[in-house]
mmCIF file of C-alpha atoms in Angstrom:
data_model
loop_
_atom_site.group_PDB
_atom_site.id
_atom_site.type_symbol
_atom_site.label_atom_id
_atom_site.label_comp_id
_atom_site.label_asym_id
_atom_site.label_seq_id
_atom_site.Cartn_x
_atom_site.Cartn_y
_atom_site.Cartn_z
ATOM 1 C CA MET L 4 48.037 -206.255 17.753
ATOM 2 C CA SER L 5 44.486 -205.995 19.038
ATOM 3 C CA THR L 6 41.874 -208.291 17.543
ATOM 4 C CA LYS L 7 39.023 -206.085 18.712
ATOM 5 C CA PRO L 8 37.010 -204.297 16.032
ATOM 6 C CA LYS L 9 38.086 -200.669 15.739
ATOM 7 C CA LEU L 10 35.503 -198.005 15.000
ATOM 8 C CA TYR L 11 36.385 -194.743 13.274
ATOM 9 C CA TYR L 12 33.853 -191.992 13.847
ATOM 10 C CA PHE L 13 33.039 -188.965 15.952
ATOM 11 C CA ASP L 14 32.611 -189.097 19.718
ATOM 12 C CA GLY L 15 28.846 -189.164 19.353
ATOM 13 C CA ARG L 16 25.959 -191.154 17.966
ATOM 14 C CA GLY L 17 25.329 -190.508 14.298
ATOM 15 C CA LYS L 18 25.383 -193.499 11.981
ATOM 16 C CA MET L 19 27.930 -195.344 14.122
ATOM 17 C CA GLU L 20 25.621 -195.727 17.116
ATOM 18 C CA SER L 21 23.651 -198.648 15.660
ATOM 19 C CA ILE L 22 26.964 -200.413 15.048
ATOM 20 C CA ARG L 23 27.945 -199.881 18.679
ATOM 21 C CA TRP L 24 24.559 -201.245 19.741
ATOM 22 C CA LEU L 25 24.885 -204.383 17.634
ATOM 23 C CA LEU L 26 28.438 -205.148 18.731
ATOM 24 C CA ALA L 27 27.416 -204.661 22.353
ATOM 25 C CA ALA L 28 24.385 -206.934 21.889
ATOM 26 C CA ALA L 29 26.712 -209.606 20.498
ATOM 27 C CA GLY L 30 28.974 -209.219 23.521
ATOM 28 C CA VAL L 31 31.885 -207.984 21.402
ATOM 29 C CA GLU L 32 34.364 -205.529 22.877
ATOM 30 C CA PHE L 33 35.539 -202.812 20.531
ATOM 31 C CA GLU L 34 37.905 -199.877 20.336
ATOM 32 C CA GLU L 35 37.214 -196.430 18.943
ATOM 33 C CA GLU L 36 39.225 -193.710 17.267
ATOM 34 C CA PHE L 37 37.363 -190.429 17.430
ATOM 35 C CA LEU L 38 37.658 -187.950 14.594
ATOM 36 C CA GLU L 39 38.336 -184.535 16.083
ATOM 37 C CA THR L 40 40.268 -182.750 13.350
ATOM 38 C CA ARG L 41 40.089 -182.361 9.601
ATOM 39 C CA ASP L 42 43.635 -183.726 9.386
ATOM 40 C CA GLN L 43 42.528 -187.070 10.843
ATOM 41 C CA TYR L 44 39.781 -187.312 8.258
ATOM 42 C CA GLU L 45 42.108 -186.308 5.414
ATOM 43 C CA LYS L 46 44.594 -188.984 6.498
ATOM 44 C CA LEU L 47 41.917 -191.681 6.197
ATOM 45 C CA LEU L 48 40.909 -190.330 2.797
ATOM 46 C CA GLN L 49 44.472 -190.185 1.493
ATOM 47 C CA GLY L 50 45.200 -193.665 2.819
ATOM 48 C CA GLY L 51 42.337 -195.092 0.802
ATOM 49 C CA SER L 52 40.528 -196.429 3.865
ATOM 50 C CA LEU L 53 37.251 -194.657 3.115
ATOM 51 C CA LEU L 54 35.959 -196.362 -0.011
ATOM 52 C CA PHE L 55 33.251 -193.769 -0.638
ATOM 53 C CA GLN L 56 35.007 -190.938 1.199
ATOM 54 C CA GLN L 57 32.776 -191.134 4.249
ATOM 55 C CA VAL L 58 32.505 -192.602 7.734
ATOM 56 C CA PRO L 59 31.511 -194.762 9.618
ATOM 57 C CA MET L 60 34.405 -197.092 9.024
ATOM 58 C CA VAL L 61 35.015 -200.294 10.975
ATOM 59 C CA GLU L 62 38.283 -202.222 10.937
ATOM 60 C CA MET L 63 37.405 -205.848 11.631
ATOM 61 C CA ASP L 64 38.568 -209.336 10.593
ATOM 62 C CA GLY L 65 41.240 -207.890 8.322
ATOM 63 C CA MET L 66 38.778 -205.630 6.501
ATOM 64 C CA LYS L 67 38.153 -201.906 6.510
ATOM 65 C CA MET L 68 34.403 -201.787 6.089
ATOM 66 C CA VAL L 69 32.308 -198.769 5.164
ATOM 67 C CA GLN L 70 28.590 -198.301 4.441
ATOM 68 C CA THR L 71 26.581 -198.651 7.639
ATOM 69 C CA ARG L 72 24.139 -201.295 6.380
ATOM 70 C CA ALA L 73 26.976 -203.503 5.079
ATOM 71 C CA ILE L 74 28.779 -203.274 8.425
ATOM 72 C CA LEU L 75 25.632 -204.093 10.373
ATOM 73 C CA SER L 76 24.754 -207.020 8.100
ATOM 74 C CA TYR L 77 28.224 -208.486 8.540
ATOM 75 C CA ILE L 78 28.104 -208.197 12.329
ATOM 76 C CA ALA L 79 24.595 -209.655 12.497
ATOM 77 C CA ALA L 80 25.556 -212.640 10.347
ATOM 78 C CA LYS L 81 28.858 -213.244 12.135
ATOM 79 C CA TYR L 82 27.263 -213.317 15.582
ATOM 80 C CA ASN L 83 24.076 -215.254 14.722
ATOM 81 C CA LEU L 84 21.748 -212.272 14.988
ATOM 82 C CA TYR L 85 20.431 -212.572 11.421
ATOM 83 C CA GLY L 86 17.846 -215.381 11.582
ATOM 84 C CA LYS L 87 18.115 -219.066 10.772
ATOM 85 C CA ASP L 88 17.151 -218.963 7.086
ATOM 86 C CA LEU L 89 16.493 -216.634 4.147
ATOM 87 C CA LYS L 90 12.861 -216.008 5.121
ATOM 88 C CA GLU L 91 13.821 -214.891 8.614
ATOM 89 C CA ARG L 92 16.608 -212.761 7.177
ATOM 90 C CA ALA L 93 14.126 -211.076 4.839
ATOM 91 C CA LEU L 94 11.839 -210.256 7.777
ATOM 92 C CA ILE L 95 14.768 -208.900 9.772
ATOM 93 C CA ASP L 96 15.788 -206.738 6.799
ATOM 94 C CA MET L 97 12.234 -205.410 6.492
ATOM 95 C CA TYR L 98 11.918 -204.541 10.166
ATOM 96 C CA VAL L 99 15.394 -203.020 10.317
ATOM 97 C CA GLY L 100 14.570 -200.999 7.199
ATOM 98 C CA GLY L 101 11.554 -199.554 8.973
ATOM 99 C CA THR L 102 13.487 -198.593 12.082
ATOM 100 C CA GLU L 103 16.226 -197.087 9.902
ATOM 101 C CA ASP L 104 13.619 -194.919 8.193
ATOM 102 C CA LEU L 105 12.345 -193.745 11.576
ATOM 103 C CA MET L 106 15.853 -193.071 12.848
ATOM 104 C CA GLY L 107 16.480 -191.032 9.724
ATOM 105 C CA PHE L 108 14.054 -188.403 11.013
ATOM 106 C CA ILE L 109 16.156 -188.173 14.196
ATOM 107 C CA LEU L 110 19.683 -188.393 12.800
ATOM 108 C CA MET L 111 19.954 -184.791 11.623
ATOM 109 C CA PHE L 112 17.902 -183.348 14.509
ATOM 110 C CA PRO L 113 20.966 -181.927 16.352
ATOM 111 C CA PHE L 114 21.960 -179.920 13.260
ATOM 112 C CA LEU L 115 18.629 -178.101 12.912
ATOM 113 C CA SER L 116 17.784 -174.577 14.025
ATOM 114 C CA ALA L 117 15.754 -174.188 17.224
ATOM 115 C CA GLU L 118 12.602 -173.461 15.217
ATOM 116 C CA ASP L 119 13.099 -176.444 12.936
ATOM 117 C CA LYS L 120 13.823 -178.710 15.899
ATOM 118 C CA GLU L 121 10.330 -178.150 17.287
ATOM 119 C CA LYS L 122 8.778 -178.961 13.923
ATOM 120 C CA GLN L 123 10.958 -182.028 13.555
ATOM 121 C CA ARG L 124 10.176 -183.228 17.081
ATOM 122 C CA ALA L 125 6.471 -183.205 16.268
ATOM 123 C CA LEU L 126 7.110 -184.986 12.976
ATOM 124 C CA ILE L 127 9.211 -187.692 14.662
ATOM 125 C CA VAL L 128 6.484 -188.441 17.191
ATOM 126 C CA GLN L 129 3.795 -188.392 14.511
ATOM 127 C CA LYS L 130 5.701 -190.781 12.247
ATOM 128 C CA ALA L 131 6.580 -193.105 15.125
ATOM 129 C CA THR L 132 3.042 -193.386 16.476
ATOM 130 C CA SER L 133 1.149 -193.508 13.183
ATOM 131 C CA ARG L 134 3.444 -195.359 10.780
ATOM 132 C CA TYR L 135 6.177 -197.346 12.508
ATOM 133 C CA PHE L 136 5.260 -198.381 16.051
ATOM 134 C CA PRO L 137 1.841 -199.775 15.011
ATOM 135 C CA VAL L 138 3.642 -202.238 12.706
ATOM 136 C CA TYR L 139 5.838 -203.667 15.452
ATOM 137 C CA GLU L 140 2.963 -203.648 17.935
ATOM 138 C CA LYS L 141 0.913 -205.794 15.529
ATOM 139 C CA VAL L 142 3.799 -208.163 14.776
ATOM 140 C CA LEU L 143 4.384 -208.849 18.466
ATOM 141 C CA LYS L 144 0.681 -209.244 19.189
ATOM 142 C CA ASP L 145 -0.045 -211.513 16.220
ATOM 143 C CA HIS L 146 2.685 -214.060 16.782
ATOM 144 C CA GLY L 147 2.756 -213.821 20.577
ATOM 145 C CA GLN L 148 6.510 -214.328 20.810
ATOM 146 C CA ASP L 149 9.135 -212.466 22.800
ATOM 147 C CA PHE L 150 11.071 -211.333 19.740
ATOM 148 C CA LEU L 151 10.204 -209.897 16.342
ATOM 149 C CA VAL L 152 11.446 -212.809 14.211
ATOM 150 C CA GLY L 153 11.467 -216.566 14.846
ATOM 151 C CA ASN L 154 11.285 -216.195 18.611
ATOM 152 C CA SER L 155 15.046 -215.638 18.652
ATOM 153 C CA PHE L 156 16.944 -212.515 19.610
ATOM 154 C CA SER L 157 18.075 -210.771 16.432
ATOM 155 C CA TRP L 158 19.384 -207.578 14.901
ATOM 156 C CA ALA L 159 15.761 -206.489 14.396
ATOM 157 C CA ASP L 160 15.166 -206.470 18.165
ATOM 158 C CA VAL L 161 18.336 -204.504 18.860
ATOM 159 C CA HIS L 162 17.481 -201.904 16.244
ATOM 160 C CA LEU L 163 13.898 -201.515 17.416
ATOM 161 C CA LEU L 164 14.927 -200.959 21.035
ATOM 162 C CA GLU L 165 17.443 -198.337 19.919
ATOM 163 C CA ALA L 166 14.738 -196.574 17.892
ATOM 164 C CA ILE L 167 12.244 -196.690 20.764
ATOM 165 C CA LEU L 168 14.706 -195.088 23.166
ATOM 166 C CA MET L 169 15.591 -192.406 20.610
ATOM 167 C CA VAL L 170 11.936 -191.448 20.168
ATOM 168 C CA GLU L 171 11.339 -191.509 23.922
ATOM 169 C CA GLU L 172 14.020 -188.838 24.208
ATOM 170 C CA LYS L 173 11.722 -186.641 22.132
ATOM 171 C CA LYS L 174 8.504 -187.648 23.976
ATOM 172 C CA SER L 175 8.869 -189.725 27.122
ATOM 173 C CA ASP L 176 5.378 -191.272 27.033
ATOM 174 C CA VAL L 177 5.386 -192.119 23.324
ATOM 175 C CA LEU L 178 4.710 -195.820 24.076
ATOM 176 C CA SER L 179 1.611 -195.117 26.161
ATOM 177 C CA GLY L 180 -0.669 -196.571 23.470
ATOM 178 C CA PHE L 181 1.536 -199.558 22.661
ATOM 179 C CA PRO L 182 1.421 -202.210 25.420
ATOM 180 C CA GLN L 183 3.249 -204.835 23.355
ATOM 181 C CA LEU L 184 6.132 -202.451 22.739
ATOM 182 C CA GLN L 185 6.242 -201.490 26.398
ATOM 183 C CA ALA L 186 6.688 -205.152 27.318
ATOM 184 C CA PHE L 187 9.174 -205.624 24.474
ATOM 185 C CA LYS L 188 11.257 -202.696 25.690
ATOM 186 C CA ALA L 189 11.399 -204.120 29.210
ATOM 187 C CA ARG L 190 12.268 -207.602 27.934
ATOM 188 C CA ILE L 191 15.048 -206.609 25.566
ATOM 189 C CA SER L 192 16.503 -204.074 28.004
ATOM 190 C CA SER L 193 16.909 -206.852 30.582
ATOM 191 C CA ILE L 194 19.085 -209.051 28.335
ATOM 192 C CA PRO L 195 22.485 -208.984 30.097
ATOM 193 C CA ALA L 196 24.531 -207.617 27.178
ATOM 194 C CA ILE L 197 21.926 -204.920 26.450
ATOM 195 C CA LYS L 198 21.516 -204.069 30.121
ATOM 196 C CA LYS L 199 25.274 -203.591 30.394
ATOM 197 C CA PHE L 200 25.308 -201.305 27.350
ATOM 198 C CA LEU L 201 22.508 -199.178 28.837
ATOM 199 C CA GLU L 202 24.369 -198.646 32.099
ATOM 200 C CA PRO L 203 26.437 -195.500 32.777
ATOM 201 C CA GLY L 204 30.051 -195.808 31.713
ATOM 202 C CA SER L 205 29.396 -197.949 28.639
ATOM 203 C CA GLN L 206 30.371 -196.970 25.093
ATOM 204 C CA ARG L 207 26.818 -195.903 24.330
ATOM 205 C CA LYS L 208 26.836 -192.236 23.383
ATOM 206 C CA PRO L 209 24.615 -189.558 24.955
ATOM 207 C CA VAL L 210 22.161 -187.313 23.153
ATOM 208 C CA PRO L 211 24.242 -185.218 20.714
ATOM 209 C CA ASP L 212 25.200 -181.816 22.110
ATOM 210 C CA ASP L 213 26.551 -178.604 20.606
ATOM 211 C CA LYS L 214 30.159 -179.814 20.912
ATOM 212 C CA TYR L 215 29.366 -182.892 18.818
ATOM 213 C CA VAL L 216 27.614 -180.781 16.196
ATOM 214 C CA GLU L 217 30.506 -178.313 16.012
ATOM 215 C CA THR L 218 33.064 -181.131 15.661
ATOM 216 C CA VAL L 219 31.148 -182.834 12.838
ATOM 217 C CA ARG L 220 30.690 -179.538 11.010
ATOM 218 C CA ARG L 221 34.386 -178.709 11.334
ATOM 219 C CA VAL L 222 35.738 -182.112 10.296
ATOM 220 C CA LEU L 223 33.325 -182.582 7.385
ATOM 221 C CA ARG L 224 33.276 -178.885 6.508
ATOM 222 C CA MET L 225 29.513 -178.680 6.790
ATOM 223 C CA TYR L 226 29.007 -174.964 6.330
ATOM 224 C CA TYR L 227 25.376 -175.156 5.228
ATOM 225 C CA ASP L 228 22.232 -175.244 7.348
ATOM 226 C CA VAL L 229 20.377 -178.537 7.573
ATOM 227 C CA LYS L 230 16.671 -178.286 6.851
ATOM 228 C CA ALA L 231 13.891 -180.184 8.585
ATOM 229 C CA ASN L 232 12.051 -182.914 6.707
#
């Protein structure tokens, strides 16, 4: 029996992508079972695996874990990516919370209409450059360290790099006014485990396409239109 964590989700980013990022950053190999049919989803529901009737779900260390933040917290703590004490952990939680908020504007982007996508794209860039990126730029400048917390590589750094790359997909020069974040991006991207994950052929998922959207809608029976924020 494999001891690798097993991820249950769609063959696409969604809420599972940050989990893939964190496992990859920790150097942990993992397996995936992609949900492609409603029957697969119903089987997980009927088997009691989905505590709150939703994915992501990660099978790891004898547990079937749901709730994205709980899964991420467990992985970060297990692989020493969660700071050295409670104060550092609180900072990591704060910074991760900010990047999660920013990612939230992007998560449902693929499900929007063409008109709403243009509005949402502008909103994502506006939020990133006026509310979120200035915070991380100041943190890096003020303490003059390579990483966000305690001068050690942590979950906060992984999450911020993921968020930066997601926003750059909406506007390629979005970091033009943030020199600290430009340097941060280059630094974190060069860490061997991260560099490997960013290379073609890794388990990192591409920008969601129409096939991904159609699969999610079919499996979850999403028959309504998603509205822009």
